[in-house]
Amino acid sequence: MFEAILNRKTTNTAFAKKRVSREDIEILVKMASHSPSHFNSQPWRFVIVQDQQAIDKIGKIAGDAMVQLMDDGRFWKQYRKYFRFSEEEMEKSKDGIHIDHLPSFLKPFAKSIFSEAGGKIISTFKVSRILGNDEEKLVATSPMLFAIALTKDEYKKEELSGFYSVISMGAVIQTLWLVTTSMGMGMQFVSTPGEIPEKWNEIISILGIPDDYELAAVFRMGYVDDTVKRPTIDWRSSQRKDFNELAYCDRFGNEFS
Ligand SMILES: Cc1cc2nc3c(=O)[nH]c(=O)nc-3n(C[C@H](O)[C@H](O)[C@H](O)COP(=O)(O)O)c2cc1C
């Protein structure tokens, strides 16, 4: 288990061109079903998509959502604080995302691209298109998508059961992530469409999510292929904060001696 935890990471490269077997899907669902939930409510249902037409459509929605979020400036405004541009910056904060893989023509502009003022550079170099195309391709070429819907009986915003059902879903997601890791598979959130209600609604309709369920998360999944190239604009986020920064002794802020 320690090995799976330490090797788990977001797979943001293409997967092997291999259909996920029914047997492996059953293992994933079985393991996920053993996650804890408040009062054993099991508020989740899973939609596992292998139909190529549906995957293509969701890929297009994800790519378009990425372009839209970037072109209207929301992406940079919301997420600028998470971007790091050097090992030193990463070492200092020990969090966030290190953009360490850019096409060479963009390298001199890295800092300004990933800033609120970077709009002009973004449009000159069509950065949003590069990222949008990469996202569409990554999703559309995935052998499988794994969507999680929460029953609205439990997922009630502003209520404790809503908060608890999200915590329970977190346990499912981590279980899936660890089990996929131990099976030579990988997964990645497809969350940008969730930031644009119309795009999310399109996915809800493709997946046929009924009104009494909330589509809460969509992942791309497949078998990992270590030989594939990294995306055009790529990042690493393996850095983690140290023990003393994360954990306190008896009272918040007290270091362990
Ligand atoms: C709620 C949530 C949403 C996320 N959304 C995305 C996403 O849209 N795309 C993506 O590539 N990773 C997404 N991630 C993954 C994080 O970026 C990633 O877990 C973090 O950078 C640490 O990297 P690691 O998973 O490789 O350890 C998301 C993670 C969480 C928990």
GROMACS .gro file of C-alpha atoms and ligand atoms in nm:
model
  288
    1MET     CA    1   0.000   0.000   0.000
    2PHE     CA    2   0.283   0.242   0.078
    3GLU     CA    3   0.417   0.179  -0.271
    4ALA     CA    4   0.081   0.259  -0.434
    5ILE     CA    5   0.045   0.577  -0.226
    6LEU     CA    6   0.395   0.700  -0.309
    7ASN     CA    7   0.371   0.610  -0.678
    8ARG     CA    8   0.023   0.756  -0.728
    9LYS     CA    9   0.019   1.061  -0.947
   10THR     CA   10  -0.202   1.236  -1.194
   11THR     CA   11  -0.154   1.085  -1.540
   12ASN     CA   12  -0.159   1.381  -1.776
   13THR     CA   13  -0.020   1.195  -2.075
   14ALA     CA   14  -0.197   0.973  -2.328
   15PHE     CA   15  -0.287   0.622  -2.215
   16ALA     CA   16  -0.198   0.297  -2.392
   17LYS     CA   17  -0.436   0.226  -2.681
   18LYS     CA   18  -0.593  -0.066  -2.502
   19ARG     CA   19  -0.953  -0.119  -2.394
   20VAL     CA   20  -0.996  -0.149  -2.017
   21SER     CA   21  -1.116  -0.502  -1.950
   22ARG     CA   22  -1.452  -0.578  -1.791
   23GLU     CA   23  -1.265  -0.766  -1.520
   24ASP     CA   24  -1.056  -0.459  -1.430
   25ILE     CA   25  -1.365  -0.236  -1.429
   26GLU     CA   26  -1.529  -0.475  -1.183
   27ILE     CA   27  -1.223  -0.462  -0.958
   28LEU     CA   28  -1.229  -0.079  -0.963
   29VAL     CA   29  -1.597  -0.060  -0.874
   30LYS     CA   30  -1.568  -0.330  -0.606
   31MET     CA   31  -1.276  -0.151  -0.439
   32ALA     CA   32  -1.445   0.189  -0.468
   33SER     CA   33  -1.762   0.046  -0.314
   34HIS     CA   34  -1.569  -0.036   0.003
   35SER     CA   35  -1.496   0.331   0.070
   36PRO     CA   36  -1.644   0.483   0.385
   37SER     CA   37  -1.958   0.697   0.367
   38HIS     CA   38  -2.170   0.866   0.634
   39PHE     CA   39  -2.412   0.611   0.780
   40ASN     CA   40  -2.298   0.378   0.499
   41SER     CA   41  -2.520   0.582   0.266
   42GLN     CA   42  -2.305   0.504  -0.040
   43PRO     CA   43  -2.424   0.826  -0.204
   44TRP     CA   44  -2.232   0.760  -0.527
   45ARG     CA   45  -2.314   0.603  -0.861
   46PHE     CA   46  -2.055   0.548  -1.133
   47VAL     CA   47  -2.094   0.591  -1.508
   48ILE     CA   48  -1.815   0.413  -1.692
   49VAL     CA   49  -1.790   0.531  -2.049
   50GLN     CA   50  -1.621   0.327  -2.321
   51ASP     CA   51  -1.839   0.436  -2.613
   52GLN     CA   52  -1.604   0.619  -2.850
   53GLN     CA   53  -1.866   0.865  -2.973
   54ALA     CA   54  -1.946   0.977  -2.620
   55ILE     CA   55  -1.576   1.001  -2.530
   56ASP     CA   56  -1.511   1.211  -2.843
   57LYS     CA   57  -1.795   1.447  -2.755
   58ILE     CA   58  -1.674   1.489  -2.397
   59GLY     CA   59  -1.320   1.545  -2.528
   60LYS     CA   60  -1.444   1.829  -2.748
   61ILE     CA   61  -1.637   1.981  -2.456
   62ALA     CA   62  -1.327   1.960  -2.231
   63GLY     CA   63  -1.103   2.121  -2.495
   64ASP     CA   64  -1.352   2.399  -2.568
   65ALA     CA   65  -1.398   2.463  -2.195
   66MET     CA   66  -1.023   2.502  -2.153
   67VAL     CA   67  -1.006   2.753  -2.441
   68GLN     CA   68  -1.304   2.948  -2.309
   69LEU     CA   69  -1.167   2.968  -1.953
   70MET     CA   70  -0.835   3.095  -2.085
   71ASP     CA   71  -0.966   3.337  -2.341
   72ASP     CA   72  -1.198   3.508  -2.097
   73GLY     CA   73  -0.909   3.545  -1.849
   74ARG     CA   74  -1.075   3.344  -1.572
   75PHE     CA   75  -0.819   3.067  -1.572
   76TRP     CA   76  -0.523   3.296  -1.512
   77LYS     CA   77  -0.702   3.508  -1.256
   78GLN     CA   78  -0.812   3.208  -1.052
   79TYR     CA   79  -0.507   2.988  -1.087
   80ARG     CA   80  -0.203   3.212  -1.127
   81LYS     CA   81  -0.114   3.165  -0.762
   82TYR     CA   82  -0.053   2.792  -0.814
   83PHE     CA   83   0.202   2.821  -1.096
   84ARG     CA   84   0.578   2.790  -1.034
   85PHE     CA   85   0.842   2.841  -1.300
   86SER     CA   86   1.162   2.698  -1.152
   87GLU     CA   87   1.287   2.427  -0.920
   88GLU     CA   88   1.382   2.704  -0.674
   89GLU     CA   89   1.029   2.845  -0.663
   90MET     CA   90   0.892   2.494  -0.616
   91GLU     CA   91   1.146   2.415  -0.344
   92LYS     CA   92   1.051   2.735  -0.161
   93SER     CA   93   0.672   2.691  -0.161
   94LYS     CA   94   0.667   2.308  -0.175
   95ASP     CA   95   0.323   2.330  -0.334
   96GLY     CA   96   0.162   2.424  -0.664
   97ILE     CA   97   0.244   2.322  -1.016
   98HIS     CA   98   0.584   2.354  -1.179
   99ILE     CA   99   0.546   2.434  -1.549
  100ASP     CA  100   0.869   2.268  -1.660
  101HIS     CA  101   0.779   2.168  -2.014
  102LEU     CA  102   0.699   2.437  -2.270
  103PRO     CA  103   0.760   2.457  -2.645
  104SER     CA  104   1.094   2.638  -2.689
  105PHE     CA  105   0.937   2.944  -2.858
  106LEU     CA  106   0.731   3.002  -2.543
  107LYS     CA  107   1.008   2.958  -2.286
  108PRO     CA  108   1.122   3.324  -2.278
  109PHE     CA  109   0.761   3.426  -2.208
  110ALA     CA  110   0.677   3.163  -1.946
  111LYS     CA  111   0.620   3.403  -1.659
  112SER     CA  112   0.419   3.650  -1.860
  113ILE     CA  113   0.203   3.386  -2.024
  114PHE     CA  114   0.096   3.253  -1.690
  115SER     CA  115  -0.004   3.592  -1.558
  116GLU     CA  116  -0.320   3.798  -1.573
  117ALA     CA  117  -0.147   4.041  -1.807
  118GLY     CA  118  -0.049   3.760  -2.039
  119GLY     CA  119  -0.361   3.786  -2.256
  120LYS     CA  120  -0.179   3.939  -2.552
  121ILE     CA  121   0.094   3.676  -2.553
  122ILE     CA  122  -0.168   3.406  -2.509
  123SER     CA  123  -0.352   3.517  -2.819
  124THR     CA  124  -0.034   3.585  -3.022
  125PHE     CA  125   0.098   3.236  -2.958
  126LYS     CA  126  -0.246   3.073  -2.941
  127VAL     CA  127  -0.159   2.924  -2.601
  128SER     CA  128  -0.523   2.857  -2.519
  129ARG     CA  129  -0.560   2.664  -2.845
  130ILE     CA  130  -0.247   2.458  -2.776
  131LEU     CA  131  -0.378   2.369  -2.431
  132GLY     CA  132  -0.734   2.318  -2.557
  133ASN     CA  133  -0.620   2.087  -2.837
  134ASP     CA  134  -0.401   1.891  -2.597
  135GLU     CA  135  -0.690   1.856  -2.353
  136GLU     CA  136  -0.934   1.747  -2.625
  137LYS     CA  137  -0.687   1.492  -2.758
  138LEU     CA  138  -0.603   1.357  -2.413
  139VAL     CA  139  -0.967   1.305  -2.325
  140ALA     CA  140  -1.081   1.181  -2.668
  141THR     CA  141  -0.803   0.923  -2.692
  142SER     CA  142  -0.868   0.787  -2.342
  143PRO     CA  143  -0.997   0.432  -2.347
  144MET     CA  144  -1.238   0.509  -2.066
  145LEU     CA  145  -1.401   0.787  -1.868
  146PHE     CA  146  -1.516   0.732  -1.513
  147ALA     CA  147  -1.787   0.967  -1.388
  148ILE     CA  148  -1.915   0.993  -1.031
  149ALA     CA  149  -2.266   1.117  -0.955
  150LEU     CA  150  -2.395   1.185  -0.603
  151THR     CA  151  -2.756   1.139  -0.503
  152LYS     CA  152  -2.921   1.472  -0.423
  153ASP     CA  153  -3.087   1.297  -0.127
  154GLU     CA  154  -2.747   1.330   0.037
  155TYR     CA  155  -2.569   1.593  -0.171
  156LYS     CA  156  -2.756   1.897  -0.042
  157LYS     CA  157  -2.547   2.209  -0.065
  158GLU     CA  158  -2.533   2.400   0.267
  159GLU     CA  159  -2.626   2.086   0.464
  160LEU     CA  160  -2.401   1.857   0.664
  161SER     CA  161  -2.500   1.557   0.451
  162GLY     CA  162  -2.379   1.751   0.145
  163PHE     CA  163  -2.041   1.810   0.307
  164TYR     CA  164  -2.022   1.448   0.421
  165SER     CA  165  -2.113   1.308   0.081
  166VAL     CA  166  -1.829   1.510  -0.074
  167ILE     CA  167  -1.588   1.373   0.191
  168SER     CA  168  -1.714   1.022   0.112
  169MET     CA  169  -1.660   1.078  -0.259
  170GLY     CA  170  -1.304   1.188  -0.178
  171ALA     CA  171  -1.248   0.846  -0.021
  172VAL     CA  172  -1.381   0.679  -0.338
  173ILE     CA  173  -1.154   0.889  -0.556
  174GLN     CA  174  -0.843   0.811  -0.353
  175THR     CA  175  -0.933   0.441  -0.352
  176LEU     CA  176  -0.971   0.447  -0.730
  177TRP     CA  177  -0.642   0.634  -0.763
  178LEU     CA  178  -0.452   0.383  -0.548
  179VAL     CA  179  -0.612   0.078  -0.707
  180THR     CA  180  -0.549   0.206  -1.060
  181THR     CA  181  -0.186   0.271  -0.962
  182SER     CA  182  -0.145  -0.083  -0.837
  183MET     CA  183  -0.303  -0.219  -1.159
  184GLY     CA  184  -0.071  -0.029  -1.396
  185MET     CA  185  -0.350   0.216  -1.476
  186GLY     CA  186  -0.371   0.591  -1.436
  187MET     CA  187  -0.633   0.862  -1.401
  188GLN     CA  188  -0.676   1.234  -1.440
  189PHE     CA  189  -0.952   1.474  -1.340
  190VAL     CA  190  -1.140   1.634  -1.628
  191SER     CA  191  -1.256   1.931  -1.429
  192THR     CA  192  -1.245   2.236  -1.660
  193PRO     CA  193  -1.597   2.175  -1.805
  194GLY     CA  194  -1.726   2.181  -1.446
  195GLU     CA  195  -1.638   2.549  -1.430
  196ILE     CA  196  -1.874   2.638  -1.714
  197PRO     CA  197  -2.232   2.533  -1.630
  198GLU     CA  198  -2.344   2.498  -1.997
  199LYS     CA  199  -2.050   2.267  -2.070
  200TRP     CA  200  -2.117   2.058  -1.759
  201ASN     CA  201  -2.483   2.031  -1.858
  202GLU     CA  202  -2.379   1.897  -2.199
  203ILE     CA  203  -2.181   1.621  -2.025
  204ILE     CA  204  -2.474   1.551  -1.790
  205SER     CA  205  -2.695   1.504  -2.094
  206ILE     CA  206  -2.445   1.277  -2.277
  207LEU     CA  207  -2.415   1.062  -1.965
  208GLY     CA  208  -2.790   1.064  -1.901
  209ILE     CA  209  -2.751   1.171  -1.537
  210PRO     CA  210  -3.104   1.193  -1.391
  211ASP     CA  211  -3.231   1.506  -1.216
  212ASP     CA  212  -3.203   1.352  -0.871
  213TYR     CA  213  -2.828   1.300  -0.912
  214GLU     CA  214  -2.548   1.559  -0.925
  215LEU     CA  215  -2.263   1.491  -1.165
  216ALA     CA  216  -1.973   1.551  -0.928
  217ALA     CA  217  -1.655   1.437  -1.104
  218VAL     CA  218  -1.528   1.299  -1.434
  219PHE     CA  219  -1.194   1.124  -1.481
  220ARG     CA  220  -1.010   0.990  -1.782
  221MET     CA  221  -0.864   0.647  -1.717
  222GLY     CA  222  -0.659   0.383  -1.890
  223TYR     CA  223  -0.347   0.170  -1.878
  224VAL     CA  224  -0.029   0.374  -1.838
  225ASP     CA  225   0.218   0.384  -2.125
  226ASP     CA  226   0.554   0.511  -2.000
  227THR     CA  227   0.687   0.561  -2.352
  228VAL     CA  228   0.441   0.836  -2.455
  229LYS     CA  229   0.550   1.199  -2.500
  230ARG     CA  230   0.460   1.469  -2.247
  231PRO     CA  231   0.190   1.722  -2.353
  232THR     CA  232   0.311   2.039  -2.532
  233ILE     CA  233   0.267   2.252  -2.222
  234ASP     CA  234   0.315   2.039  -1.917
  235TRP     CA  235   0.371   2.048  -1.545
  236ARG     CA  236   0.496   1.851  -1.250
  237SER     CA  237   0.352   1.859  -0.903
  238SER     CA  238   0.532   1.592  -0.706
  239GLN     CA  239   0.670   1.832  -0.443
  240ARG     CA  240   0.518   1.800  -0.095
  241LYS     CA  241   0.549   2.005   0.223
  242ASP     CA  242   0.766   1.875   0.508
  243PHE     CA  243   0.642   1.706   0.825
  244ASN     CA  244   0.693   2.012   1.044
  245GLU     CA  245   0.496   2.236   0.812
  246LEU     CA  246   0.209   1.990   0.790
  247ALA     CA  247   0.174   1.852   1.140
  248TYR     CA  248   0.161   2.019   1.478
  249CYS     CA  249   0.206   1.878   1.825
  250ASP     CA  250  -0.093   1.919   2.059
  251ARG     CA  251  -0.178   2.273   1.944
  252PHE     CA  252  -0.193   2.432   1.600
  253GLY     CA  253   0.145   2.587   1.526
  254ASN     CA  254   0.343   2.385   1.786
  255GLU     CA  255   0.631   2.198   1.627
  256PHE     CA  256   0.717   1.844   1.730
  257SER     CA  257   1.045   1.851   1.922
  258LIG     C1  258  -1.071   1.852  -0.684
  258LIG     C2  259  -0.953   1.833  -0.777
  258LIG     C3  260  -0.959   1.881  -0.908
  258LIG     C4  261  -0.852   1.860  -0.995
  258LIG     N1  262  -0.863   1.902  -1.125
  258LIG     C5  263  -0.764   1.868  -1.213
  258LIG     C6  264  -0.776   1.895  -1.352
  258LIG     O1  265  -0.874   1.952  -1.399
  258LIG     N2  266  -0.677   1.855  -1.435
  258LIG     C7  267  -0.566   1.791  -1.389
  258LIG     O2  268  -0.480   1.756  -1.466
  258LIG     N3  269  -0.551   1.765  -1.257
  258LIG     C8  270  -0.647   1.801  -1.169
  258LIG     N4  271  -0.633   1.770  -1.036
  258LIG     C9  272  -0.511   1.700  -0.992
  258LIG    C10  273  -0.414   1.789  -0.917
  258LIG     O3  274  -0.362   1.890  -1.003
  258LIG    C11  275  -0.302   1.700  -0.864
  258LIG     O4  276  -0.357   1.605  -0.779
  258LIG    C12  277  -0.195   1.777  -0.787
  258LIG     O5  278  -0.131   1.869  -0.871
  258LIG    C13  279  -0.091   1.683  -0.730
  258LIG     O6  280  -0.035   1.607  -0.834
  258LIG     P1  281  -0.040   1.448  -0.832
  258LIG     O7  282  -0.184   1.406  -0.836
  258LIG     O8  283   0.034   1.404  -0.954
  258LIG     O9  284   0.025   1.405  -0.705
  258LIG    C14  285  -0.737   1.792  -0.949
  258LIG    C15  286  -0.731   1.744  -0.817
  258LIG    C16  287  -0.838   1.762  -0.732
  258LIG    C17  288  -0.831   1.704  -0.592
   0.00000   0.00000   0.00000
